Amino acid sequence: MAEPGRRQVVHRVRELLARYRDPAQVDGLGDDEPLAVLGVDSVTLITVAAELHQRWDLTIGDDAVLDPAASVASLAAAAVAADRPDGRAGGRLDVVGMGVVAPTGHGVPALWDGLLAERAHRLPMPYDAARGHRAGAVAGASAAEVVAPDRLLDLVCLAAGEALDGLDPGRRAGVTLVVGTTDTGGNALGHALAGAGDDRAALAGWVAERAAEKLGLGAAVTVGSASASGAVALGYARDLLLAGDAEEALVVGADTVSKSAFHGLAALRTLGVDGCQPFHEARRGIALSEAAAACLLRRPSPGDDAVLGRLAGYGASSFTTHMAAPESAGIELALRRALAAASLAPGDVSFVNAHGPGTKLGDVAEMRALADVFGDRVRTLPINSVKGLLWHCQGAAGVIESLACLLSLRHGTLTPTTAAEPVDPQWREHDIVTKPRELVDARSAVSVSCGLGGVNTAVVWERA
């Protein structure tokens, strides 16, 4: 890199470091002094590198970022302009099929209608109805169906079947199935231990293979990353397709309302009897729902008239100091990585579908991360969360909320955040969407998903 270019990158690195450390200390640090002198850790440097990529199209390799002796000079020397011969289209994938079963009903049209009408199916929690807890269930489902041993497999196949509906049956064997989930749910383990049914039903890791067998698909893999499983599955499928390791990928996020999930989350004190109330001043925690959502992806092909939208970018991070308490820095890093992957600036984003679980700490961490990424624009940026209606669909959340983004972009309408009012005073000056709203000239949206243990993801979607 020529000297003027190097000095410019030095200035940019210092500008970003000053966001995380005392600007006076950053100014007083020599270019060649180790950043460790300032107490800068690797997470901060990864965030700085992601923002350099996002804002100025500069890439710093992991070796340089993670070097214990990293300095301003070494980072500037390692920075190179990203090579993007195809421009913004280089890493994009086409969405050519969608499917869903959820508390709104069976099918994508039912999801859209339900989100706009704020209509969803609930049942008393099968495992602890006496305490007032309820669960979201597929519209029309009974309590017995919700806890059936093969409920997870049934949900996966229903959503996948709708997404595959327009695909030539002869091509199914070339589709790689990626399922994101957390738990088999119901009584699967008990039935397996008793010698009843398919032993594989007791293990979530088998669900993709069993579904692929039923649907006539090719390779299959199950991804488990807590409540971010569906979004992580989208990222995994994106990597497969961009690397040329798959021709088409069907991503399904799915989960049931399981006994283990209910009691585990109750032990972590993250459940609330009022259901999910994103950004509400009296929010108390989450409530669980069963659901499955599917997204069929392929690399762009000229003249393809089946395109429903585009997956433009994906970012993830793993960062936490507490099992159940999210960290804004981790969410911020995922957002910056996703925007960098899509070659978009924060100003290019039309709206954000927030993770928005309705927990005291979760909403605060996410809004802080959005403020760090979008700056002053965060107050006017439309933000919604479908969890107020669907409740927490766990492993399905990342995909079903992505479908909500795609549908909003296609229909030119933002769906409301159910149960958000009255909004917490700290966000009343923000644009929390609580009523259906027309979207004018919207091009892109970001969907955020987080999971226990510090899993943070962001997915960028674009209108076809």
Tab-separated table of C-alpha atoms in Angstrom:
chain	number	residue	atom	x	y	z
A	1	MET	CA	0.000	0.000	0.000
A	2	ALA	CA	1.377	3.435	-0.955
A	3	GLU	CA	2.340	5.793	1.877
A	4	PRO	CA	-0.677	8.177	1.492
A	5	GLY	CA	-2.994	5.164	1.547
A	6	ARG	CA	-1.312	3.724	4.624
A	7	ARG	CA	-1.619	6.998	6.513
A	8	GLN	CA	-5.291	7.185	5.616
A	9	VAL	CA	-5.884	3.686	7.000
A	10	VAL	CA	-3.926	4.572	10.154
A	11	HIS	CA	-6.293	7.507	10.645
A	12	ARG	CA	-9.327	5.279	10.154
A	13	VAL	CA	-8.081	2.642	12.599
A	14	ARG	CA	-7.478	5.345	15.196
A	15	GLU	CA	-10.916	6.833	14.562
A	16	LEU	CA	-12.564	3.484	15.258
A	17	LEU	CA	-10.405	2.664	18.296
A	18	ALA	CA	-11.426	5.980	19.842
A	19	ARG	CA	-14.980	4.649	20.034
A	20	TYR	CA	-13.879	1.962	22.481
A	21	ARG	CA	-11.059	3.669	24.405
A	22	ASP	CA	-10.282	7.143	25.687
A	23	PRO	CA	-9.572	9.238	22.543
A	24	ALA	CA	-6.721	11.019	24.302
A	25	GLN	CA	-5.029	7.691	25.046
A	26	VAL	CA	-5.517	6.571	21.442
A	27	ASP	CA	-3.994	9.842	20.186
A	28	GLY	CA	-1.015	9.380	22.497
A	29	LEU	CA	-0.288	5.826	21.379
A	30	GLY	CA	2.518	5.418	18.864
A	31	ASP	CA	1.711	3.714	15.583
A	32	ASP	CA	4.042	0.818	16.417
A	33	GLU	CA	3.078	0.391	20.077
A	34	PRO	CA	1.036	-2.741	20.878
A	35	LEU	CA	-2.664	-2.037	21.257
A	36	ALA	CA	-2.576	-4.213	24.372
A	37	VAL	CA	-1.200	-1.119	26.128
A	38	LEU	CA	-4.718	0.323	25.860
A	39	GLY	CA	-6.309	-2.921	27.073
A	40	VAL	CA	-7.835	-3.566	23.632
A	41	ASP	CA	-8.990	-7.172	23.377
A	42	SER	CA	-9.482	-9.388	20.332
A	43	VAL	CA	-13.285	-8.878	20.295
A	44	THR	CA	-12.789	-5.121	19.941
A	45	LEU	CA	-10.243	-5.595	17.160
A	46	ILE	CA	-12.559	-7.973	15.300
A	47	THR	CA	-15.298	-5.329	15.540
A	48	VAL	CA	-12.909	-2.651	14.259
A	49	ALA	CA	-11.912	-4.888	11.341
A	50	ALA	CA	-15.565	-5.548	10.492
A	51	GLU	CA	-16.328	-1.815	10.472
A	52	LEU	CA	-13.298	-1.082	8.279
A	53	HIS	CA	-14.663	-3.611	5.816
A	54	GLN	CA	-18.200	-2.277	6.034
A	55	ARG	CA	-17.404	1.427	5.738
A	56	TRP	CA	-14.308	1.505	3.536
A	57	ASP	CA	-14.148	-1.916	1.859
A	58	LEU	CA	-10.866	-2.739	3.630
A	59	THR	CA	-10.068	-6.277	4.729
A	60	ILE	CA	-7.673	-7.262	7.529
A	61	GLY	CA	-6.831	-10.945	7.831
A	62	ASP	CA	-7.486	-12.841	11.054
A	63	ASP	CA	-3.758	-13.397	11.666
A	64	ALA	CA	-3.164	-9.656	11.891
A	65	VAL	CA	-6.252	-8.995	14.003
A	66	LEU	CA	-5.483	-11.764	16.512
A	67	ASP	CA	-1.727	-11.061	16.744
A	68	PRO	CA	-0.935	-10.285	20.441
A	69	ALA	CA	1.496	-7.623	19.212
A	70	ALA	CA	-1.067	-5.956	16.924
A	71	SER	CA	-0.553	-2.209	16.564
A	72	VAL	CA	-2.132	0.595	14.580
A	73	ALA	CA	0.707	0.310	12.057
A	74	SER	CA	0.458	-3.470	11.694
A	75	LEU	CA	-3.303	-3.317	11.120
A	76	ALA	CA	-2.897	-0.560	8.537
A	77	ALA	CA	-0.155	-2.525	6.788
A	78	ALA	CA	-2.338	-5.635	6.699
A	79	ALA	CA	-5.382	-3.822	5.290
A	80	VAL	CA	-6.058	-4.397	1.609
A	81	ALA	CA	-8.894	-3.232	-0.587
A	82	ALA	CA	-11.431	-6.011	-1.022
A	83	ASP	CA	-11.570	-7.517	-4.501
A	84	ARG	CA	-15.220	-7.518	-5.587
A	85	PRO	CA	-15.194	-8.003	-9.365
A	86	ASP	CA	-18.933	-8.610	-9.486
A	87	GLY	CA	-19.869	-5.643	-7.328
A	88	ARG	CA	-22.703	-6.014	-4.884
A	89	ALA	CA	-24.134	-9.087	-6.610
A	90	GLY	CA	-21.058	-11.204	-5.868
A	91	GLY	CA	-22.243	-12.845	-2.646
A	92	ARG	CA	-25.990	-12.776	-3.167
A	93	LEU	CA	-28.297	-15.779	-3.353
A	94	ASP	CA	-31.797	-16.047	-4.767
A	95	VAL	CA	-34.761	-17.165	-2.686
A	96	VAL	CA	-36.899	-19.389	-4.927
A	97	GLY	CA	-39.193	-21.081	-2.409
A	98	MET	CA	-40.730	-20.415	0.999
A	99	GLY	CA	-42.816	-22.479	3.402
A	100	VAL	CA	-44.123	-22.162	6.942
A	101	VAL	CA	-46.303	-23.734	9.620
A	102	ALA	CA	-46.764	-21.518	12.660
A	103	PRO	CA	-49.262	-20.147	15.152
A	104	THR	CA	-50.607	-18.096	12.225
A	105	GLY	CA	-51.556	-21.290	10.368
A	106	HIS	CA	-50.369	-23.453	7.482
A	107	GLY	CA	-48.634	-21.709	4.604
A	108	VAL	CA	-46.934	-18.443	3.713
A	109	PRO	CA	-50.207	-16.607	2.934
A	110	ALA	CA	-51.495	-17.488	6.421
A	111	LEU	CA	-48.281	-16.132	7.950
A	112	TRP	CA	-48.658	-12.818	6.150
A	113	ASP	CA	-52.348	-12.472	6.944
A	114	GLY	CA	-51.764	-13.400	10.575
A	115	LEU	CA	-48.935	-10.892	11.020
A	116	LEU	CA	-51.087	-8.077	9.639
A	117	ALA	CA	-54.218	-9.091	11.568
A	118	GLU	CA	-52.198	-9.905	14.725
A	119	ARG	CA	-53.847	-13.319	14.941
A	120	ALA	CA	-52.135	-16.413	16.395
A	121	HIS	CA	-53.112	-19.697	18.062
A	122	ARG	CA	-52.336	-20.355	21.742
A	123	LEU	CA	-52.729	-23.338	24.058
A	124	PRO	CA	-52.223	-23.801	27.801
A	125	MET	CA	-48.634	-24.930	28.356
A	126	PRO	CA	-48.833	-28.766	28.353
A	127	TYR	CA	-46.248	-29.087	31.110
A	128	ASP	CA	-47.359	-26.390	33.576
A	129	ALA	CA	-50.777	-24.983	32.744
A	130	ALA	CA	-51.585	-24.300	36.410
A	131	ARG	CA	-49.101	-21.413	36.577
A	132	GLY	CA	-50.743	-19.602	33.687
A	133	HIS	CA	-48.099	-20.252	31.049
A	134	ARG	CA	-49.283	-20.687	27.478
A	135	ALA	CA	-47.611	-21.871	24.297
A	136	GLY	CA	-47.940	-20.841	20.681
A	137	ALA	CA	-49.091	-23.740	18.523
A	138	VAL	CA	-49.792	-24.286	14.850
A	139	ALA	CA	-53.315	-23.053	14.206
A	140	GLY	CA	-55.777	-25.894	14.757
A	141	ALA	CA	-53.328	-28.113	16.652
A	142	SER	CA	-54.406	-29.866	19.836
A	143	ALA	CA	-52.306	-30.316	22.971
A	144	ALA	CA	-51.843	-34.000	22.088
A	145	GLU	CA	-50.433	-33.101	18.665
A	146	VAL	CA	-48.054	-30.528	20.139
A	147	VAL	CA	-46.356	-33.153	22.359
A	148	ALA	CA	-46.415	-36.034	19.838
A	149	PRO	CA	-43.070	-37.896	19.509
A	150	ASP	CA	-42.546	-37.042	15.826
A	151	ARG	CA	-43.861	-33.489	15.996
A	152	LEU	CA	-40.525	-31.932	14.980
A	153	LEU	CA	-40.171	-34.125	11.894
A	154	ASP	CA	-43.772	-33.438	10.875
A	155	LEU	CA	-43.274	-29.670	11.145
A	156	VAL	CA	-40.020	-29.783	9.137
A	157	CYS	CA	-41.639	-31.785	6.350
A	158	LEU	CA	-44.728	-29.562	6.162
A	159	ALA	CA	-42.724	-26.349	5.805
A	160	ALA	CA	-40.208	-27.968	3.442
A	161	GLY	CA	-42.962	-29.366	1.256
A	162	GLU	CA	-44.423	-25.920	0.638
A	163	ALA	CA	-41.008	-24.432	-0.186
A	164	LEU	CA	-40.301	-27.265	-2.651
A	165	ASP	CA	-43.709	-27.065	-4.315
A	166	GLY	CA	-42.504	-25.284	-7.452
A	167	LEU	CA	-39.342	-27.363	-7.886
A	168	ASP	CA	-39.141	-30.059	-10.546
A	169	PRO	CA	-39.329	-33.380	-8.590
A	170	GLY	CA	-36.388	-34.653	-10.618
A	171	ARG	CA	-34.153	-31.998	-9.057
A	172	ARG	CA	-34.909	-32.822	-5.436
A	173	ALA	CA	-32.002	-35.232	-5.112
A	174	GLY	CA	-29.642	-32.320	-5.786
A	175	VAL	CA	-31.003	-30.204	-2.930
A	176	THR	CA	-29.002	-30.079	0.302
A	177	LEU	CA	-31.202	-29.873	3.396
A	178	VAL	CA	-29.982	-27.777	6.323
A	179	VAL	CA	-32.158	-27.881	9.447
A	180	GLY	CA	-31.668	-25.508	12.361
A	181	THR	CA	-33.237	-26.707	15.620
A	182	THR	CA	-32.633	-27.073	19.348
A	183	ASP	CA	-34.702	-30.019	20.565
A	184	THR	CA	-36.746	-33.002	19.390
A	185	GLY	CA	-39.476	-32.003	21.836
A	186	GLY	CA	-42.588	-33.787	22.963
A	187	ASN	CA	-42.183	-37.289	24.324
A	188	ALA	CA	-39.635	-38.457	21.748
A	189	LEU	CA	-36.931	-39.468	24.209
A	190	GLY	CA	-39.365	-41.285	26.494
A	191	HIS	CA	-40.816	-43.247	23.589
A	192	ALA	CA	-37.357	-44.195	22.349
A	193	LEU	CA	-36.242	-45.392	25.773
A	194	ALA	CA	-39.410	-47.473	26.004
A	195	GLY	CA	-38.601	-49.109	22.675
A	196	ALA	CA	-41.469	-47.437	20.844
A	197	GLY	CA	-41.002	-45.711	17.493
A	198	ASP	CA	-37.823	-44.752	15.662
A	199	ASP	CA	-34.841	-44.443	18.032
A	200	ARG	CA	-33.512	-41.605	15.885
A	201	ALA	CA	-36.518	-39.464	16.857
A	202	ALA	CA	-34.921	-38.966	20.271
A	203	LEU	CA	-31.963	-37.035	18.849
A	204	ALA	CA	-32.316	-33.666	17.147
A	205	GLY	CA	-29.196	-34.431	15.101
A	206	TRP	CA	-31.123	-37.000	13.086
A	207	VAL	CA	-34.011	-34.786	12.045
A	208	ALA	CA	-32.446	-33.494	8.801
A	209	GLU	CA	-31.514	-36.987	7.609
A	210	ARG	CA	-34.962	-38.364	8.399
A	211	ALA	CA	-36.660	-35.425	6.664
A	212	ALA	CA	-34.398	-35.772	3.613
A	213	GLU	CA	-35.385	-39.436	3.341
A	214	LYS	CA	-39.089	-38.571	3.414
A	215	LEU	CA	-38.775	-35.703	0.949
A	216	GLY	CA	-36.360	-37.358	-1.496
A	217	LEU	CA	-33.609	-34.787	-0.960
A	218	GLY	CA	-29.843	-35.203	-1.135
A	219	ALA	CA	-27.291	-34.394	1.555
A	220	ALA	CA	-28.601	-33.359	4.974
A	221	VAL	CA	-27.171	-31.629	8.032
A	222	THR	CA	-28.628	-30.451	11.342
A	223	VAL	CA	-27.372	-27.212	12.922
A	224	GLY	CA	-27.853	-26.488	16.625
A	225	SER	CA	-27.094	-22.985	17.941
A	226	ALA	CA	-29.818	-22.386	20.523
A	227	SER	CA	-32.457	-19.846	19.486
A	228	ALA	CA	-30.254	-18.619	16.633
A	229	SER	CA	-30.235	-22.088	15.019
A	230	GLY	CA	-32.392	-21.113	12.048
A	231	ALA	CA	-30.274	-18.062	11.232
A	232	VAL	CA	-27.036	-20.030	11.638
A	233	ALA	CA	-28.475	-22.634	9.255
A	234	LEU	CA	-29.013	-19.852	6.705
A	235	GLY	CA	-25.365	-18.815	7.113
A	236	TYR	CA	-24.191	-22.405	6.751
A	237	ALA	CA	-26.228	-22.881	3.575
A	238	ARG	CA	-24.904	-19.596	2.210
A	239	ASP	CA	-21.338	-20.823	2.675
A	240	LEU	CA	-22.143	-24.109	0.924
A	241	LEU	CA	-23.654	-22.380	-2.094
A	242	LEU	CA	-21.013	-19.676	-2.477
A	243	ALA	CA	-18.256	-22.299	-2.231
A	244	GLY	CA	-19.932	-24.384	-4.933
A	245	ASP	CA	-20.463	-27.313	-2.551
A	246	ALA	CA	-24.217	-27.425	-3.221
A	247	GLU	CA	-26.415	-26.596	-6.203
A	248	GLU	CA	-29.458	-25.687	-4.150
A	249	ALA	CA	-30.028	-25.557	-0.405
A	250	LEU	CA	-33.259	-25.865	1.519
A	251	VAL	CA	-32.971	-24.247	4.947
A	252	VAL	CA	-35.577	-25.177	7.554
A	253	GLY	CA	-35.703	-23.666	11.029
A	254	ALA	CA	-37.952	-25.696	13.307
A	255	ASP	CA	-38.753	-26.373	16.932
A	256	THR	CA	-41.462	-27.834	19.113
A	257	VAL	CA	-42.573	-26.777	22.567
A	258	SER	CA	-40.634	-29.366	24.521
A	259	LYS	CA	-40.678	-30.209	28.189
A	260	SER	CA	-36.914	-29.778	28.458
A	261	ALA	CA	-36.979	-26.346	26.787
A	262	PHE	CA	-39.814	-25.117	28.980
A	263	HIS	CA	-38.281	-26.224	32.285
A	264	GLY	CA	-34.766	-25.229	31.222
A	265	LEU	CA	-35.814	-21.685	30.347
A	266	ALA	CA	-37.961	-21.501	33.470
A	267	ALA	CA	-34.838	-22.348	35.509
A	268	LEU	CA	-33.010	-19.471	33.796
A	269	ARG	CA	-35.946	-17.207	34.710
A	270	THR	CA	-36.455	-16.021	31.140
A	271	LEU	CA	-40.151	-16.998	30.820
A	272	GLY	CA	-43.070	-14.612	31.277
A	273	VAL	CA	-46.734	-15.563	31.607
A	274	ASP	CA	-47.792	-12.590	29.455
A	275	GLY	CA	-45.956	-13.812	26.371
A	276	CYS	CA	-43.312	-11.879	24.442
A	277	GLN	CA	-43.750	-8.088	24.741
A	278	PRO	CA	-40.896	-6.559	22.741
A	279	PHE	CA	-39.827	-3.088	23.912
A	280	HIS	CA	-42.800	-2.860	26.311
A	281	GLU	CA	-42.220	-0.852	29.477
A	282	ALA	CA	-43.362	-3.829	31.608
A	283	ARG	CA	-41.855	-6.676	29.562
A	284	ARG	CA	-41.194	-9.742	31.693
A	285	GLY	CA	-39.762	-12.481	29.473
A	286	ILE	CA	-40.502	-14.843	26.621
A	287	ALA	CA	-43.121	-17.469	25.843
A	288	LEU	CA	-42.474	-20.455	23.575
A	289	SER	CA	-44.048	-21.454	20.272
A	290	GLU	CA	-43.750	-24.365	17.918
A	291	ALA	CA	-43.131	-23.562	14.254
A	292	ALA	CA	-41.184	-24.477	11.139
A	293	ALA	CA	-40.137	-22.187	8.296
A	294	ALA	CA	-38.318	-23.057	5.081
A	295	CYS	CA	-36.309	-21.084	2.522
A	296	LEU	CA	-35.032	-22.567	-0.763
A	297	LEU	CA	-31.825	-20.891	-1.965
A	298	ARG	CA	-29.749	-21.052	-5.127
A	299	ARG	CA	-27.055	-19.033	-6.847
A	300	PRO	CA	-28.403	-16.331	-9.209
A	301	SER	CA	-29.240	-17.391	-12.737
A	302	PRO	CA	-30.022	-14.885	-15.523
A	303	GLY	CA	-33.682	-14.830	-16.471
A	304	ASP	CA	-34.870	-16.760	-13.398
A	305	ASP	CA	-38.467	-15.594	-12.904
A	306	ALA	CA	-38.988	-17.602	-9.703
A	307	VAL	CA	-36.973	-15.232	-7.486
A	308	LEU	CA	-38.871	-14.115	-4.371
A	309	GLY	CA	-36.049	-12.112	-2.807
A	310	ARG	CA	-32.326	-12.277	-2.129
A	311	LEU	CA	-30.081	-13.222	0.763
A	312	ALA	CA	-27.484	-10.461	0.529
A	313	GLY	CA	-25.304	-10.929	3.610
A	314	TYR	CA	-24.811	-12.841	6.832
A	315	GLY	CA	-22.804	-12.119	9.955
A	316	ALA	CA	-22.345	-13.920	13.272
A	317	SER	CA	-20.428	-13.689	16.512
A	318	SER	CA	-20.001	-15.742	19.662
A	319	PHE	CA	-19.573	-13.490	22.657
A	320	THR	CA	-21.038	-13.464	26.167
A	321	THR	CA	-20.214	-13.067	29.827
A	322	HIS	CA	-23.385	-14.860	30.978
A	323	MET	CA	-25.362	-17.800	29.629
A	324	ALA	CA	-28.654	-15.907	29.364
A	325	ALA	CA	-27.572	-12.254	29.153
A	326	PRO	CA	-26.733	-10.984	25.662
A	327	GLU	CA	-23.901	-8.547	25.017
A	328	SER	CA	-24.445	-5.530	22.772
A	329	ALA	CA	-20.868	-5.798	21.441
A	330	GLY	CA	-21.563	-9.273	20.095
A	331	ILE	CA	-24.779	-8.176	18.386
A	332	GLU	CA	-22.999	-5.129	16.953
A	333	LEU	CA	-20.244	-7.320	15.511
A	334	ALA	CA	-22.771	-9.632	13.838
A	335	LEU	CA	-24.539	-6.623	12.320
A	336	ARG	CA	-21.323	-5.108	10.996
A	337	ARG	CA	-20.205	-8.420	9.503
A	338	ALA	CA	-23.565	-8.903	7.779
A	339	LEU	CA	-23.532	-5.408	6.273
A	340	ALA	CA	-19.925	-5.858	5.193
A	341	ALA	CA	-20.779	-9.171	3.513
A	342	ALA	CA	-23.599	-7.425	1.643
A	343	SER	CA	-21.401	-4.417	0.755
A	344	LEU	CA	-24.042	-2.159	2.308
A	345	ALA	CA	-23.736	0.866	4.555
A	346	PRO	CA	-26.120	1.375	7.504
A	347	GLY	CA	-27.911	4.059	5.492
A	348	ASP	CA	-28.875	1.465	2.868
A	349	VAL	CA	-31.053	-0.515	5.302
A	350	SER	CA	-34.803	0.125	5.007
A	351	PHE	CA	-35.846	-1.471	8.314
A	352	VAL	CA	-34.699	-3.881	11.019
A	353	ASN	CA	-36.594	-6.933	12.194
A	354	ALA	CA	-35.220	-7.105	15.718
A	355	HIS	CA	-34.629	-10.244	17.731
A	356	GLY	CA	-36.873	-8.409	20.212
A	357	PRO	CA	-37.513	-11.175	22.758
A	358	GLY	CA	-39.176	-8.903	25.299
A	359	THR	CA	-36.670	-9.637	28.072
A	360	LYS	CA	-35.398	-6.869	30.324
A	361	LEU	CA	-31.762	-7.214	29.324
A	362	GLY	CA	-32.132	-8.593	25.809
A	363	ASP	CA	-34.010	-5.640	24.339
A	364	VAL	CA	-31.594	-3.172	25.952
A	365	ALA	CA	-28.514	-4.922	24.552
A	366	GLU	CA	-29.993	-5.123	21.065
A	367	MET	CA	-31.083	-1.482	20.955
A	368	ARG	CA	-27.644	-0.406	22.158
A	369	ALA	CA	-26.051	-2.429	19.351
A	370	LEU	CA	-28.386	-0.870	16.788
A	371	ALA	CA	-27.470	2.585	18.083
A	372	ASP	CA	-23.755	1.795	17.752
A	373	VAL	CA	-24.175	0.598	14.150
A	374	PHE	CA	-26.764	3.086	12.852
A	375	GLY	CA	-25.732	6.118	14.884
A	376	ASP	CA	-28.217	8.988	15.061
A	377	ARG	CA	-30.347	7.313	12.381
A	378	VAL	CA	-31.430	4.674	14.914
A	379	ARG	CA	-34.197	7.035	16.076
A	380	THR	CA	-35.810	7.220	12.641
A	381	LEU	CA	-35.023	3.677	11.468
A	382	PRO	CA	-38.204	1.545	11.442
A	383	ILE	CA	-37.789	-1.350	13.902
A	384	ASN	CA	-40.255	-4.179	14.448
A	385	SER	CA	-40.349	-7.634	16.026
A	386	VAL	CA	-42.739	-10.419	15.095
A	387	LYS	CA	-42.148	-12.164	18.437
A	388	GLY	CA	-44.900	-10.054	19.944
A	389	LEU	CA	-47.335	-12.144	17.895
A	390	LEU	CA	-45.545	-15.416	17.119
A	391	TRP	CA	-43.777	-15.543	20.498
A	392	HIS	CA	-40.383	-17.240	20.587
A	393	CYS	CA	-40.192	-19.934	17.910
A	394	GLN	CA	-36.694	-20.934	19.122
A	395	GLY	CA	-34.813	-22.736	16.345
A	396	ALA	CA	-37.428	-21.614	13.810
A	397	ALA	CA	-37.162	-17.920	14.739
A	398	GLY	CA	-34.254	-16.999	12.454
A	399	VAL	CA	-35.975	-18.359	9.347
A	400	ILE	CA	-39.576	-17.375	10.068
A	401	GLU	CA	-38.494	-13.824	10.898
A	402	SER	CA	-36.446	-13.737	7.701
A	403	LEU	CA	-39.550	-14.745	5.758
A	404	ALA	CA	-41.389	-11.864	7.451
A	405	CYS	CA	-38.680	-9.508	6.129
A	406	LEU	CA	-38.955	-10.900	2.606
A	407	LEU	CA	-42.740	-10.645	2.651
A	408	SER	CA	-42.605	-7.052	3.887
A	409	LEU	CA	-40.209	-6.147	1.080
A	410	ARG	CA	-42.393	-7.918	-1.515
A	411	HIS	CA	-45.675	-6.406	-0.309
A	412	GLY	CA	-44.306	-2.973	0.548
A	413	THR	CA	-45.757	-3.168	4.050
A	414	LEU	CA	-44.249	-3.340	7.521
A	415	THR	CA	-45.943	-5.655	9.997
A	416	PRO	CA	-46.701	-4.404	13.519
A	417	THR	CA	-44.904	-5.250	16.736
A	418	THR	CA	-47.732	-6.793	18.740
A	419	ALA	CA	-47.817	-6.128	22.503
A	420	ALA	CA	-45.181	-3.381	22.361
A	421	GLU	CA	-47.325	-0.586	23.791
A	422	PRO	CA	-46.773	1.262	25.978
A	423	VAL	CA	-43.194	1.336	24.740
A	424	ASP	CA	-40.416	1.621	27.314
A	425	PRO	CA	-39.751	5.358	27.894
A	426	GLN	CA	-36.121	4.992	26.778
A	427	TRP	CA	-37.311	4.107	23.242
A	428	ARG	CA	-40.425	6.237	22.853
A	429	GLU	CA	-38.512	8.587	20.577
A	430	HIS	CA	-37.521	5.641	18.354
A	431	ASP	CA	-39.566	4.355	15.425
A	432	ILE	CA	-40.919	1.152	16.970
A	433	VAL	CA	-43.536	0.002	14.458
A	434	THR	CA	-46.783	-0.863	16.269
A	435	LYS	CA	-49.283	-0.602	13.380
A	436	PRO	CA	-49.127	-1.921	9.781
A	437	ARG	CA	-47.325	0.637	7.642
A	438	GLU	CA	-46.651	1.152	3.969
A	439	LEU	CA	-43.013	0.800	2.940
A	440	VAL	CA	-41.995	3.215	0.208
A	441	ASP	CA	-39.097	2.204	-2.052
A	442	ALA	CA	-37.766	-0.294	0.502
A	443	ARG	CA	-34.827	-2.268	-0.842
A	444	SER	CA	-33.223	-4.112	2.073
A	445	ALA	CA	-33.865	-5.316	5.613
A	446	VAL	CA	-31.840	-6.838	8.422
A	447	SER	CA	-33.095	-9.636	10.659
A	448	VAL	CA	-31.331	-10.168	13.996
A	449	SER	CA	-31.374	-13.468	15.911
A	450	CYS	CA	-29.620	-14.315	19.172
A	451	GLY	CA	-29.308	-17.469	21.249
A	452	LEU	CA	-28.315	-18.601	24.713
A	453	GLY	CA	-24.578	-18.773	25.230
A	454	GLY	CA	-23.736	-15.650	23.224
A	455	VAL	CA	-24.706	-16.682	19.688
A	456	ASN	CA	-25.512	-13.546	17.682
A	457	THR	CA	-26.524	-13.367	14.022
A	458	ALA	CA	-27.689	-10.836	11.464
A	459	VAL	CA	-29.039	-11.600	7.992
A	460	VAL	CA	-29.457	-9.013	5.240
A	461	TRP	CA	-32.355	-9.501	2.821
A	462	GLU	CA	-33.153	-7.638	-0.377
A	463	ARG	CA	-36.213	-7.217	-2.540
A	464	ALA	CA	-36.016	-9.120	-5.841
